[in-house]
Short mmCIF file of C-alpha atoms in Angstrom, two decimals:
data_model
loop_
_atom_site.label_atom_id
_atom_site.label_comp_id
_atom_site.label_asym_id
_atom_site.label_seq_id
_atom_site.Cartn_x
_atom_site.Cartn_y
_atom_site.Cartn_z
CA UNK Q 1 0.00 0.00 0.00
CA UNK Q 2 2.74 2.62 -0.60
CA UNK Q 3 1.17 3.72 -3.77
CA UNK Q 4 -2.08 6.38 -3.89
CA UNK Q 5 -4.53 4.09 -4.91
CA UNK Q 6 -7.51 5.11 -7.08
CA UNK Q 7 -9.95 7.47 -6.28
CA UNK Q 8 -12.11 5.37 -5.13
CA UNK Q 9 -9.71 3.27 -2.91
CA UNK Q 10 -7.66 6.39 -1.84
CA UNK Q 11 -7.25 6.86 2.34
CA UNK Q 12 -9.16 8.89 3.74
CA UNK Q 13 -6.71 10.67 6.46
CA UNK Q 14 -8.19 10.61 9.93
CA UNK Q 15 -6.64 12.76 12.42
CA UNK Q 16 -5.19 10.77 15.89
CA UNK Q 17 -5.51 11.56 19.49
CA UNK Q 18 -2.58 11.26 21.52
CA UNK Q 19 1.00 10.84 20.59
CA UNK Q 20 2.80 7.26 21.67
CA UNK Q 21 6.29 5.09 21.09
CA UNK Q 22 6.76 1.75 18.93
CA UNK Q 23 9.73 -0.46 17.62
CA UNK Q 24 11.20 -4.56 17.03
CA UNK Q 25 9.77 -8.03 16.70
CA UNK Q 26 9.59 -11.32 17.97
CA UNK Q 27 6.92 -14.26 16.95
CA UNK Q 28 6.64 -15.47 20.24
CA UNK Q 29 2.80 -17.09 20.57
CA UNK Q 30 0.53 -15.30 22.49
CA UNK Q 31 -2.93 -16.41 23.69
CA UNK Q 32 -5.84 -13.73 23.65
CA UNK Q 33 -6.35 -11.93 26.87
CA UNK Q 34 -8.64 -12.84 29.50
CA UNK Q 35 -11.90 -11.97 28.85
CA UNK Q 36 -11.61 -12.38 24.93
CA UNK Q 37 -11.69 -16.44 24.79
CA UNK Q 38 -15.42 -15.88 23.65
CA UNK Q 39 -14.97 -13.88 21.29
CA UNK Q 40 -11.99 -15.56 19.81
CA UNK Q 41 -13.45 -18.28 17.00
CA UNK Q 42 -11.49 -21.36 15.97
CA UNK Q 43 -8.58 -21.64 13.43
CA UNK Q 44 -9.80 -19.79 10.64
CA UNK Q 45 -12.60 -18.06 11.86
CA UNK Q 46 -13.00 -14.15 11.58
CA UNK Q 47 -14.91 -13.16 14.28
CA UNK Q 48 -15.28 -9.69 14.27
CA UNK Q 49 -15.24 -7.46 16.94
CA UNK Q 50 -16.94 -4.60 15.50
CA UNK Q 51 -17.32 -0.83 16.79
CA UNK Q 52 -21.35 -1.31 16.95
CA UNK Q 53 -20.61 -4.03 19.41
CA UNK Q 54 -21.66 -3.37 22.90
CA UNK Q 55 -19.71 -1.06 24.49
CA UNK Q 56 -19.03 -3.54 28.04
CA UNK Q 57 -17.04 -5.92 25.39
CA UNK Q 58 -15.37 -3.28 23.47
CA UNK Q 59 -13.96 -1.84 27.26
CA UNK Q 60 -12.89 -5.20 28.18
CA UNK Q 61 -11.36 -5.85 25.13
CA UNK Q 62 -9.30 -3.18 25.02
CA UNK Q 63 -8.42 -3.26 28.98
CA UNK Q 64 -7.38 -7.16 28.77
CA UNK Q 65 -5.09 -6.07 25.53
CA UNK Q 66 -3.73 -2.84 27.43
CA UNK Q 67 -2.43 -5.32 30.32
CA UNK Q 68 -1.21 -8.14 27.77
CA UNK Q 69 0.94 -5.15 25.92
CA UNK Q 70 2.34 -3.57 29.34
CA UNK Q 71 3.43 -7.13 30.61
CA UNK Q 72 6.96 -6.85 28.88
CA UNK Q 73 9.64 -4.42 28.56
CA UNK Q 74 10.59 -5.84 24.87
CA UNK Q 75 10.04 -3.68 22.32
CA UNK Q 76 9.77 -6.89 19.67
CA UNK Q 77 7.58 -8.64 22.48
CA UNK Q 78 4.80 -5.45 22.33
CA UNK Q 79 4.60 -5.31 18.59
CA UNK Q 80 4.27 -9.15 18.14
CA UNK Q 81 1.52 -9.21 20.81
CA UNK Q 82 -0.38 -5.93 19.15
CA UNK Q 83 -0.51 -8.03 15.81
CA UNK Q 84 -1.53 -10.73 17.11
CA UNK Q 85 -4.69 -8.59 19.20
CA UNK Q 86 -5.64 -7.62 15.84
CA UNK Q 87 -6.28 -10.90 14.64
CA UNK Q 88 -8.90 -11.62 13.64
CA UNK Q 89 -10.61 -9.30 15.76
CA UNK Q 90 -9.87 -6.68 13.91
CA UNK Q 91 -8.36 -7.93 10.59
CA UNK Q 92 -7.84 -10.97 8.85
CA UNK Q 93 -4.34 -10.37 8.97
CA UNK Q 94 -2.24 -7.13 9.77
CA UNK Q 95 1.29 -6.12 9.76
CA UNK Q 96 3.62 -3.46 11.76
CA UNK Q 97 6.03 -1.49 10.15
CA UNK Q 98 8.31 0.43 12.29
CA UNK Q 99 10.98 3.94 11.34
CA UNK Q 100 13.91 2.68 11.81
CA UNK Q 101 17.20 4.70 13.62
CA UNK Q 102 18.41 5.31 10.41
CA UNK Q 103 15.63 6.47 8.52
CA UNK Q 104 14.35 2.64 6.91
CA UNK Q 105 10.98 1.84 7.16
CA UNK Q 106 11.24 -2.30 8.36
CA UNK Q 107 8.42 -5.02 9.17
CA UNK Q 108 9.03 -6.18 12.17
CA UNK Q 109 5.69 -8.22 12.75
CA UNK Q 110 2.88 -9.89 11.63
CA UNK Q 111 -0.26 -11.68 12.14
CA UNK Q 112 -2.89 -14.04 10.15
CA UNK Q 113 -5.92 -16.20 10.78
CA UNK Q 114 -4.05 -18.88 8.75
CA UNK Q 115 -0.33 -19.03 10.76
CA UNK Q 116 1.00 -20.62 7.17
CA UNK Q 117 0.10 -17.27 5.49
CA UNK Q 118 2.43 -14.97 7.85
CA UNK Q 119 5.25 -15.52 5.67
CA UNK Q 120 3.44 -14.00 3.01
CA UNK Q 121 2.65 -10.60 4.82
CA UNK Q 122 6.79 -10.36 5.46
CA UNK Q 123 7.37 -11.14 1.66
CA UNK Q 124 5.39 -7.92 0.85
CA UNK Q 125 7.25 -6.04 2.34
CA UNK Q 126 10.41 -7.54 1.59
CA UNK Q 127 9.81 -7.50 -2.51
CA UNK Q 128 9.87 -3.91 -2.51
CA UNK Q 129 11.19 -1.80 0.45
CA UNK Q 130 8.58 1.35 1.21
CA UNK Q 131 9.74 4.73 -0.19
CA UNK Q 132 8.64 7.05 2.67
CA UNK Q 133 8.00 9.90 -0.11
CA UNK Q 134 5.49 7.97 -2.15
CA UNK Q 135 1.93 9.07 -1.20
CA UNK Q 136 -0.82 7.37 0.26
CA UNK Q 137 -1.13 4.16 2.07
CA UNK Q 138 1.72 3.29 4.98
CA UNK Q 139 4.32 6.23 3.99
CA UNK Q 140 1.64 8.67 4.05
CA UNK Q 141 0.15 7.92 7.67
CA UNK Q 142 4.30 7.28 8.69
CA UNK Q 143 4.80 11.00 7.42
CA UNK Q 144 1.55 12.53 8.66
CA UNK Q 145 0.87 10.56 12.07
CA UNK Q 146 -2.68 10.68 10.27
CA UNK Q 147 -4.65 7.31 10.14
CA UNK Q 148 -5.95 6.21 6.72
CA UNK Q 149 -9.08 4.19 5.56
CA UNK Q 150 -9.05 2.52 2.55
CA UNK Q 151 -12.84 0.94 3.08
CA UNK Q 152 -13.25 -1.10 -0.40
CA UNK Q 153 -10.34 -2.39 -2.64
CA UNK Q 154 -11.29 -4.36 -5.93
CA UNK Q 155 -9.08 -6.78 -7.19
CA UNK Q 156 -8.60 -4.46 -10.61
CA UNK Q 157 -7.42 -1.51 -7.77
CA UNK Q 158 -4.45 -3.68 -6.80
CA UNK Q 159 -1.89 -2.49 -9.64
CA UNK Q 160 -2.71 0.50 -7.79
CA UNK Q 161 -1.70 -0.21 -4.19
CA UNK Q 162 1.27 -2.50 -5.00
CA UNK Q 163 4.16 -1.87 -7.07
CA UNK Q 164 6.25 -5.03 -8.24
CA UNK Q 165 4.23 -7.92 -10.22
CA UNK Q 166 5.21 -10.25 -7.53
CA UNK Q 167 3.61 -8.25 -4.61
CA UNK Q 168 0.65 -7.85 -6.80
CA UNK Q 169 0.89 -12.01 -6.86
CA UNK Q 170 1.77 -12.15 -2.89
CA UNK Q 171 -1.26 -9.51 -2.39
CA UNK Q 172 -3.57 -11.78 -4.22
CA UNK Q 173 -2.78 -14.66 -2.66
CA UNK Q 174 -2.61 -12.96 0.98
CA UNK Q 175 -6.33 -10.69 -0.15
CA UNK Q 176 -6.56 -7.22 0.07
CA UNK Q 177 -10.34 -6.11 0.17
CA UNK Q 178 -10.81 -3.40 2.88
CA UNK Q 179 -8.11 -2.01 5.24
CA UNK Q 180 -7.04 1.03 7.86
CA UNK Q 181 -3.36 2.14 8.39
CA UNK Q 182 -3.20 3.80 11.93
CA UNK Q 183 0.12 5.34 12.71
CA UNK Q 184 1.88 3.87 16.58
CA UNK Q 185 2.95 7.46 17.66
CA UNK Q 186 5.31 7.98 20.85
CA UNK Q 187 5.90 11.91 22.66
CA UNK Q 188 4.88 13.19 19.26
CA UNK Q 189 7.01 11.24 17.17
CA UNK Q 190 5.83 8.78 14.43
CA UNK Q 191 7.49 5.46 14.75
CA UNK Q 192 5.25 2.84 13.40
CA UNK Q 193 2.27 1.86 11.50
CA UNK Q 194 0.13 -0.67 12.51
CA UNK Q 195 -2.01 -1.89 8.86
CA UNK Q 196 -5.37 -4.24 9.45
CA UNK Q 197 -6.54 -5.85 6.23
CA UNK Q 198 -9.44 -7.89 5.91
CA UNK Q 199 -8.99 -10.28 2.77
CA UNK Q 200 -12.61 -12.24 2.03
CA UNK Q 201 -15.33 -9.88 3.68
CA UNK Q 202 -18.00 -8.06 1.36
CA UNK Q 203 -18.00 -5.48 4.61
CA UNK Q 204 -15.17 -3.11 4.78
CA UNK Q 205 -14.22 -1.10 8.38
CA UNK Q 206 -15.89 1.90 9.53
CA UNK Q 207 -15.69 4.78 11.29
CA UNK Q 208 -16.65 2.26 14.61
CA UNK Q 209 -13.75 -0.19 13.49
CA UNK Q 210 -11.40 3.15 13.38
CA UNK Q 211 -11.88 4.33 16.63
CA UNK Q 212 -11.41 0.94 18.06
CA UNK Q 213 -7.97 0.32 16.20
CA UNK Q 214 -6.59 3.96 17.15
CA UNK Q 215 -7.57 3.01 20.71
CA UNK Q 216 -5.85 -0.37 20.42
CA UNK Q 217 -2.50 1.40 19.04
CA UNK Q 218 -2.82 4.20 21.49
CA UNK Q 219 -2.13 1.37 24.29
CA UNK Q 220 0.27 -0.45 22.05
CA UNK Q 221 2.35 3.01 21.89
CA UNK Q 222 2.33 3.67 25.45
CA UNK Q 223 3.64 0.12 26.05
CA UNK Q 224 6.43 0.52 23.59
CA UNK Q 225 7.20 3.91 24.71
CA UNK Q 226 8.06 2.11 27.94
CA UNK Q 227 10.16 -0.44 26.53
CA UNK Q 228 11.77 1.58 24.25
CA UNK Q 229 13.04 3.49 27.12
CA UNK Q 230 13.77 0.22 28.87
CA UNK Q 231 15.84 -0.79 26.09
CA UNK Q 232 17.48 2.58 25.37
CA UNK Q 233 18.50 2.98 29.49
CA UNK Q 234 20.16 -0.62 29.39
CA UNK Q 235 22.22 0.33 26.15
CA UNK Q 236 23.42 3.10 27.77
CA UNK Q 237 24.20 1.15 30.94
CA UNK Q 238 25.69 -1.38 28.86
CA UNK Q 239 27.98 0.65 26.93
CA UNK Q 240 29.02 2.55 30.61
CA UNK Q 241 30.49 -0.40 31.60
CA UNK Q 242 32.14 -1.54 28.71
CA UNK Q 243 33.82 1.81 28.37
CA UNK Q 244 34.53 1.28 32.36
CA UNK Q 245 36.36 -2.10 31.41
CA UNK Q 246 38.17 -0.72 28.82
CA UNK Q 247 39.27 2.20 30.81
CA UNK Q 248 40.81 -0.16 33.32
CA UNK Q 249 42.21 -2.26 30.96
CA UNK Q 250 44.25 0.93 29.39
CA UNK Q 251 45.23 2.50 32.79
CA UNK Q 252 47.32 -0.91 33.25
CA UNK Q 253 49.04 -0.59 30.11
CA UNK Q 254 52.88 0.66 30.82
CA UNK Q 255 53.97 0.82 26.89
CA UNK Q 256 51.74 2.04 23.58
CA UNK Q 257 51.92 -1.77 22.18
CA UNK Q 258 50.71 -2.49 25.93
CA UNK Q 259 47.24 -0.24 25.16
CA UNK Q 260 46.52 -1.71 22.02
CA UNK Q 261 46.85 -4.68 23.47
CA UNK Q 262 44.25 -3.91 25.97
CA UNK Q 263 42.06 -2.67 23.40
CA UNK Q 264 41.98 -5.80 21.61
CA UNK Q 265 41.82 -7.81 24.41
CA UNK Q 266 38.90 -6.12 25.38
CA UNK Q 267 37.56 -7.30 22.01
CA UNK Q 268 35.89 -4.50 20.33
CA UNK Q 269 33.85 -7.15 18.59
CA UNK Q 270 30.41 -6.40 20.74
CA UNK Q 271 30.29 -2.73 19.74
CA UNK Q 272 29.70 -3.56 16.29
CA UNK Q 273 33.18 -2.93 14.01
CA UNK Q 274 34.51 -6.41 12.65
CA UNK Q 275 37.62 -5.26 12.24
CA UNK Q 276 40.35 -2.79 14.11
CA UNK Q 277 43.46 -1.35 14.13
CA UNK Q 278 45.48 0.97 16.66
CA UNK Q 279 47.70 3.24 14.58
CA UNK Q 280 50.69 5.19 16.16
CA UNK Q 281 51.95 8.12 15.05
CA UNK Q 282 55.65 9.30 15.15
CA UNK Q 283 56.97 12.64 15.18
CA UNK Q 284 57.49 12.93 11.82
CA UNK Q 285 54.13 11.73 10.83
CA UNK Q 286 54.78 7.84 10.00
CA UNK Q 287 52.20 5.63 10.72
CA UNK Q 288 53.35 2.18 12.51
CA UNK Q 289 50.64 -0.32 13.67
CA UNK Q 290 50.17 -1.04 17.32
CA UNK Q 291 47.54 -3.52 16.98
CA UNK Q 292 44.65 -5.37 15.32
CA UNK Q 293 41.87 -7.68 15.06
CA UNK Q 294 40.21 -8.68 11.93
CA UNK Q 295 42.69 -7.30 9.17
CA UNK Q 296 44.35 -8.83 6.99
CA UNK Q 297 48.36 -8.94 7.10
CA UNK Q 298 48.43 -7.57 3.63
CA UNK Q 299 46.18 -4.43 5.05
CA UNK Q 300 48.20 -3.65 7.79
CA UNK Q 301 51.49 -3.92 5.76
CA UNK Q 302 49.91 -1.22 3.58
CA UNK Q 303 49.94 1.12 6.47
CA UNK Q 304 53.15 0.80 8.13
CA UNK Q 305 55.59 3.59 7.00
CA UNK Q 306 53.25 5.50 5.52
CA UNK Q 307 52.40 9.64 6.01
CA UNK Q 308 49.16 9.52 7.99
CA UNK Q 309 48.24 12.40 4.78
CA UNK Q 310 48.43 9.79 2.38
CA UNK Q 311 45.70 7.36 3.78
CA UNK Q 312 42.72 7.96 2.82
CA UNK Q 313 40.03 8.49 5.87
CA UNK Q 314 43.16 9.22 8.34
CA UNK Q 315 44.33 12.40 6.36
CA UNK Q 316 41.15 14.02 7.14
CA UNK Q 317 41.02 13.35 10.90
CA UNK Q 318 44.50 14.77 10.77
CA UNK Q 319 43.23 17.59 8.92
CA UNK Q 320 40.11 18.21 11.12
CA UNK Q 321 40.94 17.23 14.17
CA UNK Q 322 37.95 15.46 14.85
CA UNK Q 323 36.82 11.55 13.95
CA UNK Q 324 35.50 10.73 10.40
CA UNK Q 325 32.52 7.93 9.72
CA UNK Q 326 32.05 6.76 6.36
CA UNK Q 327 28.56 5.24 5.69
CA UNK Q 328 30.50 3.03 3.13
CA UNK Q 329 33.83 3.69 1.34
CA UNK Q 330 32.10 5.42 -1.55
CA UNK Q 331 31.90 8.12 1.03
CA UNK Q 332 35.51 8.83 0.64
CA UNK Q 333 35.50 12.28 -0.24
CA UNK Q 334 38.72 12.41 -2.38
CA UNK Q 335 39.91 10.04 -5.41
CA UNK Q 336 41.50 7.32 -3.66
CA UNK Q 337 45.45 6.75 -4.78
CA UNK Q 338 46.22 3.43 -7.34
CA UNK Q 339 48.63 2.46 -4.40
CA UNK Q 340 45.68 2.37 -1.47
CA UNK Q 341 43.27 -0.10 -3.61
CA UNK Q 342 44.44 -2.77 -1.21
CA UNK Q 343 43.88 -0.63 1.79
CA UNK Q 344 40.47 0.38 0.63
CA UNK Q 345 39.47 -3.45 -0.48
CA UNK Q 346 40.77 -4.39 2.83
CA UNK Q 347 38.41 -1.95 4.62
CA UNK Q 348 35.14 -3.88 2.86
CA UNK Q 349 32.38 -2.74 1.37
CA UNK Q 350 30.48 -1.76 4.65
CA UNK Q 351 30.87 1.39 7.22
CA UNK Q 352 34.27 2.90 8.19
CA UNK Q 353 35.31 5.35 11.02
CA UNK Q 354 38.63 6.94 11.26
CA UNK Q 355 38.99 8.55 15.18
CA UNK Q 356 41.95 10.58 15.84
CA UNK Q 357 44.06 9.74 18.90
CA UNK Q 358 43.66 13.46 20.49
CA UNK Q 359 45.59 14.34 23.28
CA UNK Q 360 45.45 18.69 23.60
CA UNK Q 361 46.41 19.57 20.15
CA UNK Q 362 48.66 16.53 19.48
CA UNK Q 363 47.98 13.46 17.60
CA UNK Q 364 49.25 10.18 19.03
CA UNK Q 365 47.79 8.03 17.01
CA UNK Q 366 44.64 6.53 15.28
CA UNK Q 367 41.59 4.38 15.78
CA UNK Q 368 40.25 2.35 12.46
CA UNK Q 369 37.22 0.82 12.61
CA UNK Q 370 35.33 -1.38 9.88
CA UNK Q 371 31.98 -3.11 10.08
CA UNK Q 372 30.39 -5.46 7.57
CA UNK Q 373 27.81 -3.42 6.18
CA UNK Q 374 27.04 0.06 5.24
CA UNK Q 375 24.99 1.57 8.26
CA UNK Q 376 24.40 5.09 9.68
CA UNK Q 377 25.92 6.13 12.69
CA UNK Q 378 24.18 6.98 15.50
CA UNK Q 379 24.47 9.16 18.17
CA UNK Q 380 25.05 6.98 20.92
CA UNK Q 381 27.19 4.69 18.93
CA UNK Q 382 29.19 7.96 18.21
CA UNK Q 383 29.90 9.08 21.88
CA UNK Q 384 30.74 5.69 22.74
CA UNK Q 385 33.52 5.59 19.60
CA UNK Q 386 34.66 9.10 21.06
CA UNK Q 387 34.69 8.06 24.68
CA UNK Q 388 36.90 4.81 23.73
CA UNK Q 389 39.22 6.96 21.26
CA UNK Q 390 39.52 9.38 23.96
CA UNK Q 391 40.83 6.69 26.76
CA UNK Q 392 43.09 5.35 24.76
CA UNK Q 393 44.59 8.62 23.51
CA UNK Q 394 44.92 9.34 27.02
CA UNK Q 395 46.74 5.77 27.64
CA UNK Q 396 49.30 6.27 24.74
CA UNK Q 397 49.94 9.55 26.06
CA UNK Q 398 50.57 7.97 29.67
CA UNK Q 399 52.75 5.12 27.51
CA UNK Q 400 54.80 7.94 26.03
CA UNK Q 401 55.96 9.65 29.83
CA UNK Q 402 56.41 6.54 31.17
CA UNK Q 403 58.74 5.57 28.09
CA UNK Q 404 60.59 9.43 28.91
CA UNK Q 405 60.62 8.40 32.55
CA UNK Q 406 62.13 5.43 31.89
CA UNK Q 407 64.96 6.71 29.45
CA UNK Q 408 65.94 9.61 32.11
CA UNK Q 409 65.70 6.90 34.93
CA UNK Q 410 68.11 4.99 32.49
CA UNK Q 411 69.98 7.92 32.05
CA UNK Q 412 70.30 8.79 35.19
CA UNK Q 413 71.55 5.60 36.85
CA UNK Q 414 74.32 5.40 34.14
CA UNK Q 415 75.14 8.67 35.58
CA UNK Q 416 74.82 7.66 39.18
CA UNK Q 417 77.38 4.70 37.93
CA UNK Q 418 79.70 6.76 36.50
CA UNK Q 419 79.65 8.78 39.51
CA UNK Q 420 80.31 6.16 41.74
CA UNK Q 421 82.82 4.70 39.82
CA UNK Q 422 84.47 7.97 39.59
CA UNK Q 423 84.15 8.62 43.63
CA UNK Q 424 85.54 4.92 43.86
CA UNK Q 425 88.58 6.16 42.11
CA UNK Q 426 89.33 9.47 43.63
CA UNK Q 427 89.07 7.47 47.32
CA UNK Q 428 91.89 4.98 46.09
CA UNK Q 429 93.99 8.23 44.74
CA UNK Q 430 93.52 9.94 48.08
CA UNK Q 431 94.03 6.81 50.07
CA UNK Q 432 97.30 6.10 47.75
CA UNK Q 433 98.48 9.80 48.12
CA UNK Q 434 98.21 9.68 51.92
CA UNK Q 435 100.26 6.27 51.90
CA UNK Q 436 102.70 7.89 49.71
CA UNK Q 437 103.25 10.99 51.81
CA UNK Q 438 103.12 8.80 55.18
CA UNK Q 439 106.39 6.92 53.11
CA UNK Q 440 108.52 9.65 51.81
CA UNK Q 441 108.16 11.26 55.31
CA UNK Q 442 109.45 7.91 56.64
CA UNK Q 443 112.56 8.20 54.07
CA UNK Q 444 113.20 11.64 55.00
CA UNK Q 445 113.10 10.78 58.32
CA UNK Q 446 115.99 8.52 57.87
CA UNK Q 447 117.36 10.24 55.84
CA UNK Q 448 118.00 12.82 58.15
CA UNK Q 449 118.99 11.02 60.81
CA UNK Q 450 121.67 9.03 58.91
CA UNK Q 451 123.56 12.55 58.63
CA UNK Q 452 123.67 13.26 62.17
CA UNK Q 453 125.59 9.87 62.84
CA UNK Q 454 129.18 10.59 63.18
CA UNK Q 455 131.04 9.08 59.99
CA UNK Q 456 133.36 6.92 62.05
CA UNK Q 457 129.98 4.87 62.90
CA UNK Q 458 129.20 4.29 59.58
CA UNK Q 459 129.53 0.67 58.50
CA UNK Q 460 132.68 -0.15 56.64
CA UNK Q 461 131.20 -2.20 54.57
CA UNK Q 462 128.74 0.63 53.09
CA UNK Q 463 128.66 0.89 49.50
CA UNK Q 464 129.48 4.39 49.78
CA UNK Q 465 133.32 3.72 51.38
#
C-alpha cells in the first residue's frame, strides 16, 4: 500500500488523538487476553469485533489487551503481541512497520488467521522496500501521524496499491479487500504503523472499526514507549560499563603496544566494528601499527611507513581534528590513490570510522574501525567511539611519559654509575696519596737522621766507602 490508490480506494486521512512510542519483533505465541476467549473463534474463523458491538465488550477488550501489551519491557515482544490482538478481531491479517534509527521503514511483525500465510505478509514487504515519499497508504500515515481508511479495494485496484508484479501475486494470494493504516505514535514522534486488512469480507471497516484500532495502538504506543526506554537505558548502561572495562584495561598498560593490546583484548567485537586497528603516530608523521583484530596482514602492511596524509580516511582526521565515519567507502570524499586499492578493499564494502588519537592539540595516534555493512551512525554509537578513542589517547599519552621516565631513569643511573665509579677512584687516589706521603716522610726521616751519625759509625762495609 505505498502507492495512492484510485480514487475510489484512496485513504481517507483521519486525524489521531494522543502521541505514543513503537519499535522490534519477535513471533513469540501469544494467547488472547482474558476476557476475549469468547470472542476468539477457531482456526480460521473471523470473528469480528466490530465498533457497533456493545460497548461492556469493546472496554474489556481493550483493557485485557492494554495489560497483555504492558506485561513486557521488549520492544519486539509489544509489537508481536499488538498483531496478534488484531487478529482476527480486527483484521484478517495485519502487519507493523516500524521507522527505523536510520531512517528505513522495516516489518518487524505480523499476524494471520491462517499461521502458514504470515510468511506471506513479510514477503510484501520484503519485494519492494517502502519509499517514505510515495503518497498514500503506509508512507503517508508514517509521514503525517494521520490514520488512513481505505474501506473497499477491488481486485482491478491492486496495480494500484502494490508496485512489483510479484507483490501484486503475494497480495492476491494474501487478499486485500478493505483495510485502515493507523500510525503507533510515541511523545509526538511517528514510529510505526500498525495496517489491518481484511482479505474475504463483502464489509469493509468503519468509522466504529477506526476508533477501536486507534484506541488499540494508542495502548500499544504507550507500552512501547516504555520499553523503548527500557531498552534505550540498558544500552546506555551497557555501553558505561564496557567503556569502564576498557578504561581499566588501558590504565594498566605501561607501553603504547601495551594499550593496544588492551584494546583488543577487550575485544571491540560487541560494539559492532569487525575489524580494528590501533595506529601510532611518530613525530614525523609515520604511521606504525600497534595492533589489530580482523585485518588482513596484507592491510596492515599497507599502512606501516606511511604519512598519515596519504591514507585515505586518516588524512582528514588529521586535517580536522575530529573523527571521520564513512557510511560506506564510496563516502571517501577524495579520489582514492592506485597504491591504497588494497587498503580500501581491505576496509570492505560496509561502514568505516577513522577517530583521531587526540591528546590537547597533538595526535598520538589513530583508531580504524570497519563493520560489515554500510549503516548510519548513530548518536550513541558515536559518543561511545569518542569516549573509547579518547581513553586510549589518554593511555598512549601515559605510555609515552612513562617511556621518557624510563629513558631519564636509564639515564640517570648510568650517571649515578659513572659517579660512583668515579668517587671509587678518587678514594683509592687519596688513600694512595696519603700512603705515599706517610712513606717519603718515613725516608726523610731517615734520611736525616743518617747525617747526624758521626762518619766513624758508619759501616765499613757501606757501598758508599
Amino acid at each position: 500500500m505505498s502507492r495512492r490508490p484510485s480514487s475510489s480506494s484512496r485513504p481517507a486521512s483521519v486525524d489521531e488523538r494522543e502521541p505514543e512510542r513503537s519499535v522490534s519483533t519477535e513471533s513469540d505465541a501469544v494467547c488472547p487476553p482474558r476476557g476475549l476467549e469468547s470472542q476468539v473463534g477457531g482456526a480460521g474463523k473471523a470473528v469480528r469485533l466490530r465498533g457497533s458491538d456493545d460497548a461492556e465488550e469493546r472496554l474489556a477488550f481493550l483493557a485485557s489487551a492494554g495489560e497483555l501489551l504492558s506485561s513486557s519491557l521488549d520492544s519486539g515482544t509489544v509489537l508481536q503481541r499488538l498483531a496478534e490482538l488484531a487478529v482476527p478481531l480486527l483484521a484478517d491479517w495485519c502487519a507493523v512497520d516500524v521507522l527505523t534509527a536510520d531512517g528505513r521503514v522495516e516489518r518487524v511483525a505480523a499476524a494471520h488467521r491462517l499461521a502458514e500465510q504470515v510468511p506471506l505478509v513479510h514477503e510484501l514487504a520484503r519485494l519492494q522496500p517502502l519509499d517514505l515519499t510515495a503518497e498514500g497508504g503506509i508512507p503517508e500515515v508514517l509521514r503525517t501521524g494521520k490514520a488512513a481508511l481505505l474501506p473497499e479495494v477491488l481486485d482491478a485496484m491492486l496495480p494500484g496499491v502494490v508496485l512489483t508484479e510479484a507483490q501484486l501475486e503475494v497480495a492476491r494470494r494474501l487478499g486485500i479487500r478493505a483495510g485502515l493504516i493507523v500510525p503507533l505514535l510515541a511523545r509526538g514522534r511517528v514510529l510505526g504503523a500498525l495496517s489491518l486488512v481484511r482479505g474475504d469480507s463483502d464489509e469493509g471497516p468503519g468509522a466504529s472499526d477506526l476508533e477501536l484500532a486507534l484506541e488499540l495502538a494508542r495502548r500499544a504506543g504507550l507500552s512501547l514507549d516504555n520499553a523503548l526506554l527500557y531498552a534505550e537505558a540498558r544500552g546506555a548502561q551497557q555501553r558505561t560499563e564496557r567503556l569502564q572495562a576498557v578504561t581499566a584495561a588501558l590504565s594498566r598498560a605501561a607501553t603504547a603496544e601495551d594499550v593496544a593490546e588492551a584494546l583488543m583484548r577487550e575485544e571491540l567485537r560487541p560494539t559492532g566494528p569487525a575489524r580494528g586497528a590501533v595506529l601510532g603516530m611518530l613525530e614525523d608523521g609515520r604511521l606504525h601499527v600497534l595492533g589489530s583484530f580482523g585485518y588482513a596482514p596484507a592491510v596492515l602492511d599497507t599502512l606501516r611507513g606511511l604519512w598519515a596524509d596519504q591514507v585515505p580516511g586518516v588524512d582528514r582526521a588529521l586535517e580536522q581534528l575530529e573523527p571521520q565515519w564513512f557510511s560506506n567507502p564510496a563516502a571517501v570524499p577524495r579520489a582514492v590513490p592506485e597504491w591504497a586499492g588494497d587498503f580500501v578493499q581491505g576496509v570492505g564494502t560496509g561502514a568505516w570510522a577513522v577517530l583521531p588519537l587526540k591528546v590537547e592539540h597533538r595526535i598520538r595516534g589513530f583508531l580504524l574501525f570497519a563493520w560489515d555493512g554500510p549503516q548510519v551512525f548513530l548518536a550513541e554509537e558515536r559518543g561511545f567511539l569518542s569516549s573509547l578513542a579518547q581513553q586510549c589517547a589518554q593511555a598512549l599519552e601515559r605510555a609515552a611519559l612513562y617511556e621518557a621516565l624510563r629513558e631519564r631513569g636509564g639515564k640517570l643511573h648510568l650517571a649515578l654509575e659513572a659517579g660512583k665509579e668515579a668517587e671509587e677512584r678518587l678514594f683509592f687516589l687519596l688513600e694512595a696519596s696519603r700512603a705515599l706521603a706517610e712513606h717519603l716522610d718515613d725516608v726523610e726521616w731517615t734520611l736525616e737522621h743518617w747525617r747526624e751519625w758521626p762518619r766513624e759509625t758508619w759501616p765499613r762495609t757501606a757501598w758508599w766507602s
